[in-house]
Amino acid sequence: MKFNNNNESSNRENSQTTLSTKALSKIYQTGDVKVHALHDVDLSLYESELVVLLGASGSGKSTLVNIIGGLDIPTSGQVFFYEDELTAYNDHQLTMFRRENVGFVFQFYNLIPSLTALENVSLVTEISKNPMQPEEALSIVGLTERINHFPAQLSGGEQQRVAIARAIAKRPSILLCDEPTGALDSKTGVLVLDAIERVNQELGTTTVLITHNAVISDMADRVITLADGEIVSIDKNAHRSKPQELSW
Amino acid sequence: MQVLNYKLMRDLWRLRGQVLAISLVIASGVAMLVMSLSTVESLSLTANTYYDRYRFADVFSSLERAPLRLKNRIADIPGVQSLQTRIVKVAVLDIEGFEEPVIGQLVSIPEKGEPLLNRLALREGRFVSASRVNEVVLSEPFADAHQLQIGDQLKAIINGNKRTLDIVGIALAPEFVYAIGPGALMPDEKRFGILWMGRKALASAYDLDGAFNDVSLSLLVNTEPNFVIKRLDQLTKDYGGIGAIARKDQISNWFLMNEIDQLRTMSVLLPSIFLTVAAFLTQMVLSRLIATERSEIGLFKAFGYTRLQVAWHYAKLVIVISVIGILLGWVVGTWLGRYQTELFAELYRFPFLYFRPSIATFAISALVTIAAALFGSMRAVYSAATLPPATAMIPPSPPIYKRSKNIFTQVFSWLDQPTRIIFRQISRWPIRSSLTSIGVAFAIAVLVMALQWFDAIDEIIKVYFFDAQHQDVTVGLTHAQNNDIVNELRHLPGVLNVEPSRIVNTEFHVSNRTHRGSIQGVLSNTVLTPVHDINRSELPINSGGLYLGSMLAEKLRVKAGDFVRVKILDDRRPELHIPVADIFETYIGMPAYINIHTLNRYMNEGKQVDFLNLLVDENYESELFAELKELPDVSAVALRKAALKKFNDTIAEMLIIYVTLFSGFGCALAFGLVYNSTRITLSERGRELATLRVLGFTRAEISYILLGEVGLLIALSLPIGCLFGYSLAWFMVNAFESELYRMALVIDSSTYGMAVIIALIATAVSAFLVRKKLDRLDLIKVLKTRE
């Protein structure tokens, strides 16, 4: 089934489309079992909007994010980054796409344990074309004080904020966050969401936030709900809540 | 426990690359152990059976001429079981189609029945018959070398008369397993052969009717040979006896036993090195493997598995890996053992070869290996078993890294982040990192040690055949003759220079230490055979004292200025006290030199010589050889060129095999180590590397982080390996030192280079294999799961 999102795209005609998908499907085959992780998904993401992807476990939200982030390839369908067709890229082109345009934040931070906070950010700034200063990225997430600490010396929330700083330091076009608060308590989670919100507001980065915590959807411009590999609803929030107003 | 066994099997399959790499190292050690032990056993068993079956004597004595009736008095010496008198002479042979003179040792055999001792193993044809005086039985290697067959003829100058001999049989004998000609370094079956002739024929040819000049004895069990030798020497003294020797000093047996001893040394030394490394490798792999299996271990223990069950589970992993290595090692080792034994059988000639590695050989190798592997992995298994389940089930906290502030901080700030990751990783795990470096260094050391043998042989050849020998031909005389012979030989065709020397058989005594050997009298400023010190070049032999080779000086524990009691074994036997003038370094043998005039004075003789060194114009070689074949009283003709070629061929053949073998083992070591440590690092840090890929690093860039670390460790191991290699070579030189030779400790820089290149290739192959795995890294899976 195709979800019709024409009317809502017209609402945003002054914003450019950063990323769009056409009839995107992904089938995982394990032995004889075929799993339709995504089924005919059409979706557009616009500049500087913050989208929350909601859905139960197995609904296909991670698969969707992995494909639009250039980590995975679809079984069929197309993905466009502005005018470029991502689905036509080879492995090296996808690597370069990730290097220049995508920032990832994961549930388990994935920091390099042998590098300090600052160095973890520098890891990315060293290889991208127009990065911000690593210190600047860390100050956006409020970690100026602890830039010389190693991951083992930082709390979970701090580690996640380093991960966000690392993701945004390259000034990416898209920031993809997969359950960024999943491993954190509510208070720390709010701090992390605040950092994401700031990035979205200050840098205008298109941000996609995967969660199964419905409370978080209040901070989004749009809330997209997936079930069984299909988009079941797209809701637009009239008012974006501040992360500080959220609690769970 | 059934389920755990499934897990074990699947773990083994999952880790098959690493399992195979460790098994290869273990197999190398086992193969070497089985090879050496089985060769030692086979050669010992073959030699002993041969000696027994063909009644190899226990005591040997040569004399000038003794009447047959002396036989009874010898038989009466207590402890003598049986005896065999013989006539043994040396003759120059003329073989059709072979220009050079050939030396034949003529040994008498009874015309009827077999000899009591030192029997012949007849390979073809028959023994000689009483009615025909020109029949001979030839030694098999000699016959083979000249393609002589039964029915063929050869010419010999027997006691000055040219005789044509008919070949009726081809045989081998236990006293000529290693048939070495006078003054030769190794058997040259083209230029030296054994000819057995009828006793009567030889007696009449040499005017020895009713007499003998050689006697062999077998002794009753538990008889001390020295006691019999003493009594025998008293009896033969008046008949020109030069002193009897026991079986252990009999030249062929001495060489054979020396070889077996060296093999035995090798069977302890080298496998130990490999098994130690294998133990270390299992330890390294297992401890890191267990670290990645923490949560599963926790789970087992939470389910109620005991420590012992968990420990046994991982011990089984070690045992299975060892068993694979052992089985592989058995197969390869047995094959190599057979090959090596057959190789030795070309040099040491036996009529049969028993290759029956004992069960003990296999059992020893298996026990030693499993013990080493279990010992090596004990710590890892123990730590797995004692991990509290709750601790085990949570992932280990991220390792703590430190920033150090020192002179390196500045340098460090110039490095890019991936390079910093490499350095931090190494400094975070210094022990693990240094173990990897040391392991690879071991592999390089083994390669250096093996390849060094080529350098050592080159050095020995240079010193022995070139620095210390400038003559082309050495002629030995049956008896010492007046110096006039020097002038006679000078007039032979093509002879440019002649220098005499005199060799007398002696016994050296210093307090209770003795050595049986010879003294060589040479001219003070000899040009053709200079006395050459490895470090100081040529020594003038101009004082009245002895010039001893360092190995002899060490054996007798004397230094320059000390006196040596010298017992001359030939003829008149004065007992002398001679000072040691100097000690010189040699690689081969235990030589003792003295000025020839001093020697003649000691012997109370005029100018006597029995060896002549000739410098020859090679255009006249054929004419010279023809003349030499006609000379009476010649007991030896040695050509430097031929000796060198023989030495080169024999040694080269052996060396190439050993060097290839050891290089292979060294490669297995390097490969096993590098593959394992890289592979484990990959599984430990897959998550980190996948993260980097997600962040936009290319495959080449993450390979740099993983392989750069290994590369840096290998780079560190190169100089250490060369150093280890030198030490190992030094150790081997000392362990293998024998009375016959000492290996030279010379390592060419190209040898280090070669070892390093081979190790780097092995490393590159394993890095390539891991790199392929790196390319298949599943980014999504790694990121979604928590360690």
PDB file of N, CA, C and O in Angstrom, chain A residues 84-111:
ATOM      1  N   ASP A  84      20.421  13.363  -6.520  1.00  0.00           N
ATOM      2  CA  ASP A  84      21.235  12.164  -6.766  1.00  0.00           C
ATOM      3  C   ASP A  84      20.522  10.902  -6.307  1.00  0.00           C
ATOM      4  O   ASP A  84      19.946  10.870  -5.215  1.00  0.00           O
ATOM      5  N   GLU A  85      20.656   9.869  -7.143  1.00  0.00           N
ATOM      6  CA  GLU A  85      20.022   8.613  -6.746  1.00  0.00           C
ATOM      7  C   GLU A  85      21.006   7.776  -5.924  1.00  0.00           C
ATOM      8  O   GLU A  85      21.991   7.253  -6.437  1.00  0.00           O
ATOM      9  N   LEU A  86      20.744   7.669  -4.637  1.00  0.00           N
ATOM     10  CA  LEU A  86      21.626   6.917  -3.732  1.00  0.00           C
ATOM     11  C   LEU A  86      21.673   5.443  -4.103  1.00  0.00           C
ATOM     12  O   LEU A  86      22.694   4.767  -3.971  1.00  0.00           O
ATOM     13  N   THR A  87      20.562   4.937  -4.555  1.00  0.00           N
ATOM     14  CA  THR A  87      20.440   3.501  -4.845  1.00  0.00           C
ATOM     15  C   THR A  87      21.325   3.095  -6.027  1.00  0.00           C
ATOM     16  O   THR A  87      21.530   1.918  -6.271  1.00  0.00           O
ATOM     17  N   ALA A  88      21.841   4.102  -6.769  1.00  0.00           N
ATOM     18  CA  ALA A  88      22.726   3.762  -7.879  1.00  0.00           C
ATOM     19  C   ALA A  88      24.202   3.814  -7.454  1.00  0.00           C
ATOM     20  O   ALA A  88      25.085   3.522  -8.252  1.00  0.00           O
ATOM     21  N   TYR A  89      24.451   4.191  -6.196  1.00  0.00           N
ATOM     22  CA  TYR A  89      25.837   4.340  -5.724  1.00  0.00           C
ATOM     23  C   TYR A  89      26.494   2.978  -5.508  1.00  0.00           C
ATOM     24  O   TYR A  89      25.832   2.022  -5.091  1.00  0.00           O
ATOM     25  N   ASN A  90      27.803   2.937  -5.734  1.00  0.00           N
ATOM     26  CA  ASN A  90      28.540   1.732  -5.330  1.00  0.00           C
ATOM     27  C   ASN A  90      29.041   1.907  -3.894  1.00  0.00           C
ATOM     28  O   ASN A  90      28.816   2.949  -3.266  1.00  0.00           O
ATOM     29  N   ASP A  91      29.733   0.894  -3.431  1.00  0.00           N
ATOM     30  CA  ASP A  91      30.142   0.893  -2.026  1.00  0.00           C
ATOM     31  C   ASP A  91      30.986   2.118  -1.683  1.00  0.00           C
ATOM     32  O   ASP A  91      30.775   2.765  -0.663  1.00  0.00           O
ATOM     33  N   HIS A  92      31.923   2.449  -2.563  1.00  0.00           N
ATOM     34  CA  HIS A  92      32.808   3.569  -2.262  1.00  0.00           C
ATOM     35  C   HIS A  92      32.018   4.877  -2.251  1.00  0.00           C
ATOM     36  O   HIS A  92      32.220   5.733  -1.374  1.00  0.00           O
ATOM     37  N   GLN A  93      31.095   5.012  -3.209  1.00  0.00           N
ATOM     38  CA  GLN A  93      30.291   6.248  -3.255  1.00  0.00           C
ATOM     39  C   GLN A  93      29.423   6.373  -2.006  1.00  0.00           C
ATOM     40  O   GLN A  93      29.244   7.463  -1.474  1.00  0.00           O
ATOM     41  N   LEU A  94      28.909   5.228  -1.532  1.00  0.00           N
ATOM     42  CA  LEU A  94      28.101   5.248  -0.312  1.00  0.00           C
ATOM     43  C   LEU A  94      28.959   5.674   0.878  1.00  0.00           C
ATOM     44  O   LEU A  94      28.515   6.440   1.737  1.00  0.00           O
ATOM     45  N   THR A  95      30.195   5.163   0.904  1.00  0.00           N
ATOM     46  CA  THR A  95      31.102   5.546   1.988  1.00  0.00           C
ATOM     47  C   THR A  95      31.316   7.059   1.960  1.00  0.00           C
ATOM     48  O   THR A  95      31.261   7.732   3.004  1.00  0.00           O
ATOM     49  N   MET A  96      31.539   7.590   0.779  1.00  0.00           N
ATOM     50  CA  MET A  96      31.780   9.025   0.657  1.00  0.00           C
ATOM     51  C   MET A  96      30.527   9.831   1.024  1.00  0.00           C
ATOM     52  O   MET A  96      30.612  10.897   1.615  1.00  0.00           O
ATOM     53  N   PHE A  97      29.371   9.275   0.669  1.00  0.00           N
ATOM     54  CA  PHE A  97      28.095   9.917   1.030  1.00  0.00           C
ATOM     55  C   PHE A  97      27.977  10.015   2.550  1.00  0.00           C
ATOM     56  O   PHE A  97      27.651  11.063   3.099  1.00  0.00           O
ATOM     57  N   ARG A  98      28.277   8.904   3.231  1.00  0.00           N
ATOM     58  CA  ARG A  98      28.217   8.907   4.699  1.00  0.00           C
ATOM     59  C   ARG A  98      29.219   9.882   5.285  1.00  0.00           C
ATOM     60  O   ARG A  98      28.939  10.618   6.211  1.00  0.00           O
ATOM     61  N   ARG A  99      30.406   9.881   4.679  1.00  0.00           N
ATOM     62  CA  ARG A  99      31.486  10.701   5.194  1.00  0.00           C
ATOM     63  C   ARG A  99      31.091  12.189   5.158  1.00  0.00           C
ATOM     64  O   ARG A  99      31.391  12.928   6.093  1.00  0.00           O
ATOM     65  N   GLU A 100      30.446  12.615   4.091  1.00  0.00           N
ATOM     66  CA  GLU A 100      30.188  14.048   3.905  1.00  0.00           C
ATOM     67  C   GLU A 100      28.813  14.496   4.400  1.00  0.00           C
ATOM     68  O   GLU A 100      28.647  15.626   4.820  1.00  0.00           O
ATOM     69  N   ASN A 101      27.819  13.604   4.316  1.00  0.00           N
ATOM     70  CA  ASN A 101      26.442  14.112   4.465  1.00  0.00           C
ATOM     71  C   ASN A 101      25.632  13.542   5.613  1.00  0.00           C
ATOM     72  O   ASN A 101      24.590  14.089   5.930  1.00  0.00           O
ATOM     73  N   VAL A 102      26.069  12.443   6.203  1.00  0.00           N
ATOM     74  CA  VAL A 102      25.219  11.794   7.199  1.00  0.00           C
ATOM     75  C   VAL A 102      25.899  11.763   8.565  1.00  0.00           C
ATOM     76  O   VAL A 102      27.085  11.442   8.674  1.00  0.00           O
ATOM     77  N   GLY A 103      25.129  12.105   9.574  1.00  0.00           N
ATOM     78  CA  GLY A 103      25.595  11.931  10.947  1.00  0.00           C
ATOM     79  C   GLY A 103      24.765  10.858  11.611  1.00  0.00           C
ATOM     80  O   GLY A 103      23.539  10.858  11.498  1.00  0.00           O
ATOM     81  N   PHE A 104      25.453   9.888  12.251  1.00  0.00           N
ATOM     82  CA  PHE A 104      24.726   8.804  12.919  1.00  0.00           C
ATOM     83  C   PHE A 104      24.882   8.920  14.428  1.00  0.00           C
ATOM     84  O   PHE A 104      25.959   9.215  14.932  1.00  0.00           O
ATOM     85  N   VAL A 105      23.789   8.635  15.141  1.00  0.00           N
ATOM     86  CA  VAL A 105      23.863   8.492  16.595  1.00  0.00           C
ATOM     87  C   VAL A 105      23.169   7.174  16.933  1.00  0.00           C
ATOM     88  O   VAL A 105      22.077   6.912  16.445  1.00  0.00           O
ATOM     89  N   PHE A 106      23.863   6.340  17.710  1.00  0.00           N
ATOM     90  CA  PHE A 106      23.314   5.004  18.009  1.00  0.00           C
ATOM     91  C   PHE A 106      22.919   4.878  19.463  1.00  0.00           C
ATOM     92  O   PHE A 106      23.351   5.657  20.310  1.00  0.00           O
ATOM     93  N   GLN A 107      22.160   3.819  19.737  1.00  0.00           N
ATOM     94  CA  GLN A 107      21.735   3.589  21.124  1.00  0.00           C
ATOM     95  C   GLN A 107      22.950   3.364  22.045  1.00  0.00           C
ATOM     96  O   GLN A 107      22.979   3.831  23.153  1.00  0.00           O
ATOM     97  N   PHE A 108      23.943   2.641  21.517  1.00  0.00           N
ATOM     98  CA  PHE A 108      25.078   2.286  22.388  1.00  0.00           C
ATOM     99  C   PHE A 108      26.321   3.127  22.099  1.00  0.00           C
ATOM    100  O   PHE A 108      27.445   2.645  22.203  1.00  0.00           O
ATOM    101  N   TYR A 109      26.113   4.360  21.703  1.00  0.00           N
ATOM    102  CA  TYR A 109      27.153   5.390  21.548  1.00  0.00           C
ATOM    103  C   TYR A 109      28.229   5.050  20.523  1.00  0.00           C
ATOM    104  O   TYR A 109      28.604   5.882  19.713  1.00  0.00           O
ATOM    105  N   ASN A 110      28.803   3.842  20.622  1.00  0.00           N
ATOM    106  CA  ASN A 110      29.867   3.449  19.687  1.00  0.00           C
ATOM    107  C   ASN A 110      30.994   4.460  19.590  1.00  0.00           C
ATOM    108  O   ASN A 110      31.407   4.850  18.505  1.00  0.00           O
ATOM    109  N   LEU A 111      31.493   4.860  20.745  1.00  0.00           N
ATOM    110  CA  LEU A 111      32.681   5.719  20.723  1.00  0.00           C
ATOM    111  C   LEU A 111      33.913   4.828  20.640  1.00  0.00           C
ATOM    112  O   LEU A 111      33.870   3.658  21.011  1.00  0.00           O
TER     113      LEU A 111
END
